[in-house]
């Protein structure tokens, strides 16, 4: 049975007002999230991953940002067109998000229990306080927190980074959402805790059937956990593919550069690690042509003159590169 798209983003453009004028942090992004799948969004810092995620649940900072174009369709509803009151009913209940840093995402002046029961109070106002507490403690248990009854009573600063991250996951999963957006869920955690958190997310996906958008700059995390991959660069999509195709046969020069930059035990000890030369262009001074042109080892004149369009280059694959377009012509 062919999976269907639970979430479809089309030509999303997000602008920010700056001292240099309006800049586009996301410029024409589009992809589909299939039901029950894990979609990874990869790319360097500042490429638009988190802005795309915040656009989905309409949590972009106001008034400095605005969605100037595009559609985000979830279960037949364009989330950008519905009233904000209706969005409040979807956010947290149907689409939930794990934010990058749990210490800043959690409110420091409220206990874990107060913040967890607030989720139930918002979406299930008729639920009694005792049932809310029971459900919250049960959810803390479900995400593998030892002594959940005590954690329920504590403040965020009294918990370790790994436990705080599990609390964030428990809050996000409290209403059993259809989509979970995990924005760098393992940032600043040690390797062991990272593995535990990612395994927990995958296990919960298998049990609940929810879809996941996993945002990370770590391609190792993408390889081990995702079904589909979206590679972003400077606010645009460079390449999309299923995870096996991307790692076995990357098409875009930027994707190739990211993959060759991954440390490997197979490489010679103390060898110089390959890197992508240069830096991401400023949002206020984007080149006319390909945004990766100044860093690309295969650049041609057309790359500096014309912005490459994202096009289908195979089954389930897209890429935005003039060189790929020439090869497929």
JSON list of N, CA and C in Angstrom, two decimals, residues 154-212:
[
{"chain": "A", "resi": 154, "resn": "UNK", "atom": "N", "xyz": [9.97, 18.46, 40.59]},
{"chain": "A", "resi": 154, "resn": "UNK", "atom": "CA", "xyz": [11.20, 19.26, 40.54]},
{"chain": "A", "resi": 154, "resn": "UNK", "atom": "C", "xyz": [11.14, 20.37, 39.50]},
{"chain": "A", "resi": 155, "resn": "UNK", "atom": "N", "xyz": [12.10, 21.31, 39.65]},
{"chain": "A", "resi": 155, "resn": "UNK", "atom": "CA", "xyz": [12.27, 22.40, 38.68]},
{"chain": "A", "resi": 155, "resn": "UNK", "atom": "C", "xyz": [13.32, 21.99, 37.65]},
{"chain": "A", "resi": 156, "resn": "UNK", "atom": "N", "xyz": [13.28, 22.57, 36.46]},
{"chain": "A", "resi": 156, "resn": "UNK", "atom": "CA", "xyz": [14.24, 22.18, 35.40]},
{"chain": "A", "resi": 156, "resn": "UNK", "atom": "C", "xyz": [15.70, 22.22, 35.81]},
{"chain": "A", "resi": 157, "resn": "UNK", "atom": "N", "xyz": [16.09, 23.23, 36.61]},
{"chain": "A", "resi": 157, "resn": "UNK", "atom": "CA", "xyz": [17.53, 23.35, 36.96]},
{"chain": "A", "resi": 157, "resn": "UNK", "atom": "C", "xyz": [17.99, 22.24, 37.90]},
{"chain": "A", "resi": 158, "resn": "UNK", "atom": "N", "xyz": [17.05, 21.49, 38.48]},
{"chain": "A", "resi": 158, "resn": "UNK", "atom": "CA", "xyz": [17.40, 20.40, 39.38]},
{"chain": "A", "resi": 158, "resn": "UNK", "atom": "C", "xyz": [17.64, 19.08, 38.64]},
{"chain": "A", "resi": 159, "resn": "UNK", "atom": "N", "xyz": [17.48, 19.12, 37.31]},
{"chain": "A", "resi": 159, "resn": "UNK", "atom": "CA", "xyz": [17.58, 17.91, 36.51]},
{"chain": "A", "resi": 159, "resn": "UNK", "atom": "C", "xyz": [18.80, 17.95, 35.59]},
{"chain": "A", "resi": 160, "resn": "UNK", "atom": "N", "xyz": [19.28, 16.78, 35.21]},
{"chain": "A", "resi": 160, "resn": "UNK", "atom": "CA", "xyz": [20.40, 16.70, 34.27]},
{"chain": "A", "resi": 160, "resn": "UNK", "atom": "C", "xyz": [19.90, 17.01, 32.86]},
{"chain": "A", "resi": 161, "resn": "UNK", "atom": "N", "xyz": [20.84, 17.25, 31.93]},
{"chain": "A", "resi": 161, "resn": "UNK", "atom": "CA", "xyz": [20.48, 17.57, 30.55]},
{"chain": "A", "resi": 161, "resn": "UNK", "atom": "C", "xyz": [19.68, 16.45, 29.90]},
{"chain": "A", "resi": 162, "resn": "UNK", "atom": "N", "xyz": [20.08, 15.20, 30.16]},
{"chain": "A", "resi": 162, "resn": "UNK", "atom": "CA", "xyz": [19.38, 14.07, 29.56]},
{"chain": "A", "resi": 162, "resn": "UNK", "atom": "C", "xyz": [17.95, 13.94, 30.07]},
{"chain": "A", "resi": 163, "resn": "UNK", "atom": "N", "xyz": [17.76, 14.17, 31.38]},
{"chain": "A", "resi": 163, "resn": "UNK", "atom": "CA", "xyz": [16.41, 14.08, 31.96]},
{"chain": "A", "resi": 163, "resn": "UNK", "atom": "C", "xyz": [15.54, 15.23, 31.45]},
{"chain": "A", "resi": 164, "resn": "UNK", "atom": "N", "xyz": [16.13, 16.43, 31.34]},
{"chain": "A", "resi": 164, "resn": "UNK", "atom": "CA", "xyz": [15.36, 17.57, 30.82]},
{"chain": "A", "resi": 164, "resn": "UNK", "atom": "C", "xyz": [14.90, 17.29, 29.38]},
{"chain": "A", "resi": 165, "resn": "UNK", "atom": "N", "xyz": [15.78, 16.68, 28.60]},
{"chain": "A", "resi": 165, "resn": "UNK", "atom": "CA", "xyz": [15.40, 16.36, 27.22]},
{"chain": "A", "resi": 165, "resn": "UNK", "atom": "C", "xyz": [14.28, 15.33, 27.19]},
{"chain": "A", "resi": 166, "resn": "UNK", "atom": "N", "xyz": [14.31, 14.36, 28.09]},
{"chain": "A", "resi": 166, "resn": "UNK", "atom": "CA", "xyz": [13.24, 13.38, 28.17]},
{"chain": "A", "resi": 166, "resn": "UNK", "atom": "C", "xyz": [11.93, 14.02, 28.62]},
{"chain": "A", "resi": 167, "resn": "UNK", "atom": "N", "xyz": [12.03, 15.01, 29.50]},
{"chain": "A", "resi": 167, "resn": "UNK", "atom": "CA", "xyz": [10.83, 15.74, 29.92]},
{"chain": "A", "resi": 167, "resn": "UNK", "atom": "C", "xyz": [10.21, 16.46, 28.72]},
{"chain": "A", "resi": 168, "resn": "UNK", "atom": "N", "xyz": [11.07, 17.08, 27.89]},
{"chain": "A", "resi": 168, "resn": "UNK", "atom": "CA", "xyz": [10.59, 17.76, 26.69]},
{"chain": "A", "resi": 168, "resn": "UNK", "atom": "C", "xyz": [9.88, 16.78, 25.76]},
{"chain": "A", "resi": 169, "resn": "UNK", "atom": "N", "xyz": [10.45, 15.59, 25.61]},
{"chain": "A", "resi": 169, "resn": "UNK", "atom": "CA", "xyz": [9.83, 14.58, 24.76]},
{"chain": "A", "resi": 169, "resn": "UNK", "atom": "C", "xyz": [8.49, 14.14, 25.36]},
{"chain": "A", "resi": 170, "resn": "UNK", "atom": "N", "xyz": [8.47, 13.96, 26.68]},
{"chain": "A", "resi": 170, "resn": "UNK", "atom": "CA", "xyz": [7.22, 13.56, 27.34]},
{"chain": "A", "resi": 170, "resn": "UNK", "atom": "C", "xyz": [6.14, 14.61, 27.14]},
{"chain": "A", "resi": 171, "resn": "UNK", "atom": "N", "xyz": [6.48, 15.88, 27.25]},
{"chain": "A", "resi": 171, "resn": "UNK", "atom": "CA", "xyz": [5.52, 16.96, 27.03]},
{"chain": "A", "resi": 171, "resn": "UNK", "atom": "C", "xyz": [5.01, 16.96, 25.60]},
{"chain": "A", "resi": 172, "resn": "UNK", "atom": "N", "xyz": [5.93, 16.75, 24.65]},
{"chain": "A", "resi": 172, "resn": "UNK", "atom": "CA", "xyz": [5.57, 16.77, 23.24]},
{"chain": "A", "resi": 172, "resn": "UNK", "atom": "C", "xyz": [4.65, 15.61, 22.87]},
{"chain": "A", "resi": 173, "resn": "UNK", "atom": "N", "xyz": [4.83, 14.48, 23.57]},
{"chain": "A", "resi": 173, "resn": "UNK", "atom": "CA", "xyz": [4.06, 13.28, 23.23]},
{"chain": "A", "resi": 173, "resn": "UNK", "atom": "C", "xyz": [2.80, 13.11, 24.09]},
{"chain": "A", "resi": 174, "resn": "UNK", "atom": "N", "xyz": [2.58, 14.02, 25.00]},
{"chain": "A", "resi": 174, "resn": "UNK", "atom": "CA", "xyz": [1.47, 13.88, 25.95]},
{"chain": "A", "resi": 174, "resn": "UNK", "atom": "C", "xyz": [0.13, 13.69, 25.27]},
{"chain": "A", "resi": 175, "resn": "UNK", "atom": "N", "xyz": [-0.11, 14.40, 24.17]},
{"chain": "A", "resi": 175, "resn": "UNK", "atom": "CA", "xyz": [-1.40, 14.33, 23.47]},
{"chain": "A", "resi": 175, "resn": "UNK", "atom": "C", "xyz": [-1.36, 13.38, 22.28]},
{"chain": "A", "resi": 176, "resn": "UNK", "atom": "N", "xyz": [-0.30, 12.56, 22.21]},
{"chain": "A", "resi": 176, "resn": "UNK", "atom": "CA", "xyz": [-0.15, 11.59, 21.12]},
{"chain": "A", "resi": 176, "resn": "UNK", "atom": "C", "xyz": [-0.34, 12.26, 19.75]},
{"chain": "A", "resi": 177, "resn": "UNK", "atom": "N", "xyz": [0.57, 13.17, 19.39]},
{"chain": "A", "resi": 177, "resn": "UNK", "atom": "CA", "xyz": [0.44, 13.92, 18.13]},
{"chain": "A", "resi": 177, "resn": "UNK", "atom": "C", "xyz": [0.62, 13.05, 16.90]},
{"chain": "A", "resi": 178, "resn": "UNK", "atom": "N", "xyz": [0.11, 13.54, 15.78]},
{"chain": "A", "resi": 178, "resn": "UNK", "atom": "CA", "xyz": [0.32, 12.85, 14.50]},
{"chain": "A", "resi": 178, "resn": "UNK", "atom": "C", "xyz": [1.71, 13.12, 13.96]},
{"chain": "A", "resi": 179, "resn": "UNK", "atom": "N", "xyz": [2.26, 14.31, 14.29]},
{"chain": "A", "resi": 179, "resn": "UNK", "atom": "CA", "xyz": [3.59, 14.70, 13.81]},
{"chain": "A", "resi": 179, "resn": "UNK", "atom": "C", "xyz": [4.42, 15.21, 14.99]},
{"chain": "A", "resi": 180, "resn": "UNK", "atom": "N", "xyz": [5.64, 14.73, 15.10]},
{"chain": "A", "resi": 180, "resn": "UNK", "atom": "CA", "xyz": [6.59, 15.23, 16.09]},
{"chain": "A", "resi": 180, "resn": "UNK", "atom": "C", "xyz": [7.74, 15.89, 15.35]},
{"chain": "A", "resi": 181, "resn": "UNK", "atom": "N", "xyz": [8.00, 17.15, 15.65]},
{"chain": "A", "resi": 181, "resn": "UNK", "atom": "CA", "xyz": [9.15, 17.86, 15.08]},
{"chain": "A", "resi": 181, "resn": "UNK", "atom": "C", "xyz": [10.24, 17.90, 16.14]},
{"chain": "A", "resi": 182, "resn": "UNK", "atom": "N", "xyz": [11.36, 17.26, 15.86]},
{"chain": "A", "resi": 182, "resn": "UNK", "atom": "CA", "xyz": [12.48, 17.20, 16.80]},
{"chain": "A", "resi": 182, "resn": "UNK", "atom": "C", "xyz": [13.62, 18.05, 16.27]},
{"chain": "A", "resi": 183, "resn": "UNK", "atom": "N", "xyz": [13.81, 19.22, 16.85]},
{"chain": "A", "resi": 183, "resn": "UNK", "atom": "CA", "xyz": [14.83, 20.17, 16.39]},
{"chain": "A", "resi": 183, "resn": "UNK", "atom": "C", "xyz": [16.11, 19.99, 17.20]},
{"chain": "A", "resi": 184, "resn": "UNK", "atom": "N", "xyz": [17.09, 19.33, 16.59]},
{"chain": "A", "resi": 184, "resn": "UNK", "atom": "CA", "xyz": [18.37, 19.04, 17.25]},
{"chain": "A", "resi": 184, "resn": "UNK", "atom": "C", "xyz": [18.12, 18.44, 18.64]},
{"chain": "A", "resi": 185, "resn": "UNK", "atom": "N", "xyz": [17.41, 17.32, 18.72]},
{"chain": "A", "resi": 185, "resn": "UNK", "atom": "CA", "xyz": [17.03, 16.78, 20.03]},
{"chain": "A", "resi": 185, "resn": "UNK", "atom": "C", "xyz": [18.18, 16.27, 20.88]},
{"chain": "A", "resi": 186, "resn": "UNK", "atom": "N", "xyz": [19.37, 16.14, 20.30]},
{"chain": "A", "resi": 186, "resn": "UNK", "atom": "CA", "xyz": [20.50, 15.61, 21.07]},
{"chain": "A", "resi": 186, "resn": "UNK", "atom": "C", "xyz": [21.63, 16.63, 21.25]},
{"chain": "A", "resi": 187, "resn": "UNK", "atom": "N", "xyz": [21.35, 17.91, 20.97]},
{"chain": "A", "resi": 187, "resn": "UNK", "atom": "CA", "xyz": [22.37, 18.94, 21.11]},
{"chain": "A", "resi": 187, "resn": "UNK", "atom": "C", "xyz": [22.87, 19.01, 22.55]},
{"chain": "A", "resi": 188, "resn": "UNK", "atom": "N", "xyz": [24.19, 19.09, 22.73]},
{"chain": "A", "resi": 188, "resn": "UNK", "atom": "CA", "xyz": [24.85, 19.29, 24.02]},
{"chain": "A", "resi": 188, "resn": "UNK", "atom": "C", "xyz": [24.73, 18.08, 24.95]},
{"chain": "A", "resi": 189, "resn": "UNK", "atom": "N", "xyz": [24.28, 16.93, 24.43]},
{"chain": "A", "resi": 189, "resn": "UNK", "atom": "CA", "xyz": [24.20, 15.72, 25.24]},
{"chain": "A", "resi": 189, "resn": "UNK", "atom": "C", "xyz": [25.38, 14.82, 24.91]},
{"chain": "A", "resi": 190, "resn": "UNK", "atom": "N", "xyz": [25.84, 14.04, 25.89]},
{"chain": "A", "resi": 190, "resn": "UNK", "atom": "CA", "xyz": [26.95, 13.14, 25.61]},
{"chain": "A", "resi": 190, "resn": "UNK", "atom": "C", "xyz": [26.48, 12.01, 24.70]},
{"chain": "A", "resi": 191, "resn": "UNK", "atom": "N", "xyz": [27.43, 11.30, 24.13]},
{"chain": "A", "resi": 191, "resn": "UNK", "atom": "CA", "xyz": [27.13, 10.30, 23.09]},
{"chain": "A", "resi": 191, "resn": "UNK", "atom": "C", "xyz": [26.17, 9.23, 23.57]},
{"chain": "A", "resi": 192, "resn": "UNK", "atom": "N", "xyz": [26.35, 8.76, 24.80]},
{"chain": "A", "resi": 192, "resn": "UNK", "atom": "CA", "xyz": [25.48, 7.71, 25.33]},
{"chain": "A", "resi": 192, "resn": "UNK", "atom": "C", "xyz": [24.04, 8.19, 25.45]},
{"chain": "A", "resi": 193, "resn": "UNK", "atom": "N", "xyz": [23.85, 9.40, 25.99]},
{"chain": "A", "resi": 193, "resn": "UNK", "atom": "CA", "xyz": [22.51, 9.95, 26.14]},
{"chain": "A", "resi": 193, "resn": "UNK", "atom": "C", "xyz": [21.90, 10.24, 24.77]},
{"chain": "A", "resi": 194, "resn": "UNK", "atom": "N", "xyz": [22.72, 10.71, 23.81]},
{"chain": "A", "resi": 194, "resn": "UNK", "atom": "CA", "xyz": [22.23, 10.94, 22.44]},
{"chain": "A", "resi": 194, "resn": "UNK", "atom": "C", "xyz": [21.61, 9.66, 21.88]},
{"chain": "A", "resi": 195, "resn": "UNK", "atom": "N", "xyz": [22.33, 8.56, 22.01]},
{"chain": "A", "resi": 195, "resn": "UNK", "atom": "CA", "xyz": [21.85, 7.29, 21.48]},
{"chain": "A", "resi": 195, "resn": "UNK", "atom": "C", "xyz": [20.55, 6.87, 22.16]},
{"chain": "A", "resi": 196, "resn": "UNK", "atom": "N", "xyz": [20.46, 7.09, 23.46]},
{"chain": "A", "resi": 196, "resn": "UNK", "atom": "CA", "xyz": [19.26, 6.72, 24.20]},
{"chain": "A", "resi": 196, "resn": "UNK", "atom": "C", "xyz": [18.06, 7.55, 23.75]},
{"chain": "A", "resi": 197, "resn": "UNK", "atom": "N", "xyz": [18.26, 8.86, 23.56]},
{"chain": "A", "resi": 197, "resn": "UNK", "atom": "CA", "xyz": [17.17, 9.75, 23.15]},
{"chain": "A", "resi": 197, "resn": "UNK", "atom": "C", "xyz": [16.67, 9.38, 21.76]},
{"chain": "A", "resi": 198, "resn": "UNK", "atom": "N", "xyz": [17.60, 9.15, 20.83]},
{"chain": "A", "resi": 198, "resn": "UNK", "atom": "CA", "xyz": [17.22, 8.80, 19.45]},
{"chain": "A", "resi": 198, "resn": "UNK", "atom": "C", "xyz": [16.52, 7.44, 19.40]},
{"chain": "A", "resi": 199, "resn": "UNK", "atom": "N", "xyz": [17.00, 6.50, 20.19]},
{"chain": "A", "resi": 199, "resn": "UNK", "atom": "CA", "xyz": [16.36, 5.18, 20.24]},
{"chain": "A", "resi": 199, "resn": "UNK", "atom": "C", "xyz": [14.96, 5.30, 20.84]},
{"chain": "A", "resi": 200, "resn": "UNK", "atom": "N", "xyz": [14.81, 6.17, 21.82]},
{"chain": "A", "resi": 200, "resn": "UNK", "atom": "CA", "xyz": [13.51, 6.41, 22.44]},
{"chain": "A", "resi": 200, "resn": "UNK", "atom": "C", "xyz": [12.52, 6.97, 21.41]},
{"chain": "A", "resi": 201, "resn": "UNK", "atom": "N", "xyz": [12.96, 7.95, 20.63]},
{"chain": "A", "resi": 201, "resn": "UNK", "atom": "CA", "xyz": [12.09, 8.56, 19.63]},
{"chain": "A", "resi": 201, "resn": "UNK", "atom": "C", "xyz": [11.66, 7.53, 18.58]},
{"chain": "A", "resi": 202, "resn": "UNK", "atom": "N", "xyz": [12.61, 6.71, 18.12]},
{"chain": "A", "resi": 202, "resn": "UNK", "atom": "CA", "xyz": [12.28, 5.67, 17.14]},
{"chain": "A", "resi": 202, "resn": "UNK", "atom": "C", "xyz": [11.31, 4.65, 17.72]},
{"chain": "A", "resi": 203, "resn": "UNK", "atom": "N", "xyz": [11.52, 4.27, 18.97]},
{"chain": "A", "resi": 203, "resn": "UNK", "atom": "CA", "xyz": [10.66, 3.29, 19.61]},
{"chain": "A", "resi": 203, "resn": "UNK", "atom": "C", "xyz": [9.24, 3.81, 19.77]},
{"chain": "A", "resi": 204, "resn": "UNK", "atom": "N", "xyz": [9.11, 5.08, 20.15]},
{"chain": "A", "resi": 204, "resn": "UNK", "atom": "CA", "xyz": [7.80, 5.69, 20.31]},
{"chain": "A", "resi": 204, "resn": "UNK", "atom": "C", "xyz": [7.10, 5.84, 18.96]},
{"chain": "A", "resi": 205, "resn": "UNK", "atom": "N", "xyz": [7.89, 6.08, 17.90]},
{"chain": "A", "resi": 205, "resn": "UNK", "atom": "CA", "xyz": [7.31, 6.16, 16.56]},
{"chain": "A", "resi": 205, "resn": "UNK", "atom": "C", "xyz": [6.71, 4.81, 16.15]},
{"chain": "A", "resi": 206, "resn": "UNK", "atom": "N", "xyz": [7.44, 3.74, 16.44]},
{"chain": "A", "resi": 206, "resn": "UNK", "atom": "CA", "xyz": [6.97, 2.41, 16.07]},
{"chain": "A", "resi": 206, "resn": "UNK", "atom": "C", "xyz": [5.70, 2.02, 16.83]},
{"chain": "A", "resi": 207, "resn": "UNK", "atom": "N", "xyz": [5.61, 2.46, 18.08]},
{"chain": "A", "resi": 207, "resn": "UNK", "atom": "CA", "xyz": [4.46, 2.09, 18.91]},
{"chain": "A", "resi": 207, "resn": "UNK", "atom": "C", "xyz": [3.23, 2.94, 18.59]},
{"chain": "A", "resi": 208, "resn": "UNK", "atom": "N", "xyz": [3.44, 4.21, 18.26]},
{"chain": "A", "resi": 208, "resn": "UNK", "atom": "CA", "xyz": [2.30, 5.12, 18.07]},
{"chain": "A", "resi": 208, "resn": "UNK", "atom": "C", "xyz": [1.96, 5.36, 16.60]},
{"chain": "A", "resi": 209, "resn": "UNK", "atom": "N", "xyz": [2.93, 5.11, 15.69]},
{"chain": "A", "resi": 209, "resn": "UNK", "atom": "CA", "xyz": [2.69, 5.34, 14.26]},
{"chain": "A", "resi": 209, "resn": "UNK", "atom": "C", "xyz": [2.76, 6.78, 13.84]},
{"chain": "A", "resi": 210, "resn": "UNK", "atom": "N", "xyz": [3.30, 7.65, 14.70]},
{"chain": "A", "resi": 210, "resn": "UNK", "atom": "CA", "xyz": [3.39, 9.06, 14.33]},
{"chain": "A", "resi": 210, "resn": "UNK", "atom": "C", "xyz": [4.50, 9.28, 13.32]},
{"chain": "A", "resi": 211, "resn": "UNK", "atom": "N", "xyz": [4.43, 10.42, 12.64]},
{"chain": "A", "resi": 211, "resn": "UNK", "atom": "CA", "xyz": [5.47, 10.83, 11.70]},
{"chain": "A", "resi": 211, "resn": "UNK", "atom": "C", "xyz": [6.42, 11.79, 12.41]},
{"chain": "A", "resi": 212, "resn": "UNK", "atom": "N", "xyz": [7.67, 11.81, 11.97]},
{"chain": "A", "resi": 212, "resn": "UNK", "atom": "CA", "xyz": [8.68, 12.63, 12.66]},
{"chain": "A", "resi": 212, "resn": "UNK", "atom": "C", "xyz": [9.48, 13.44, 11.65]}
]
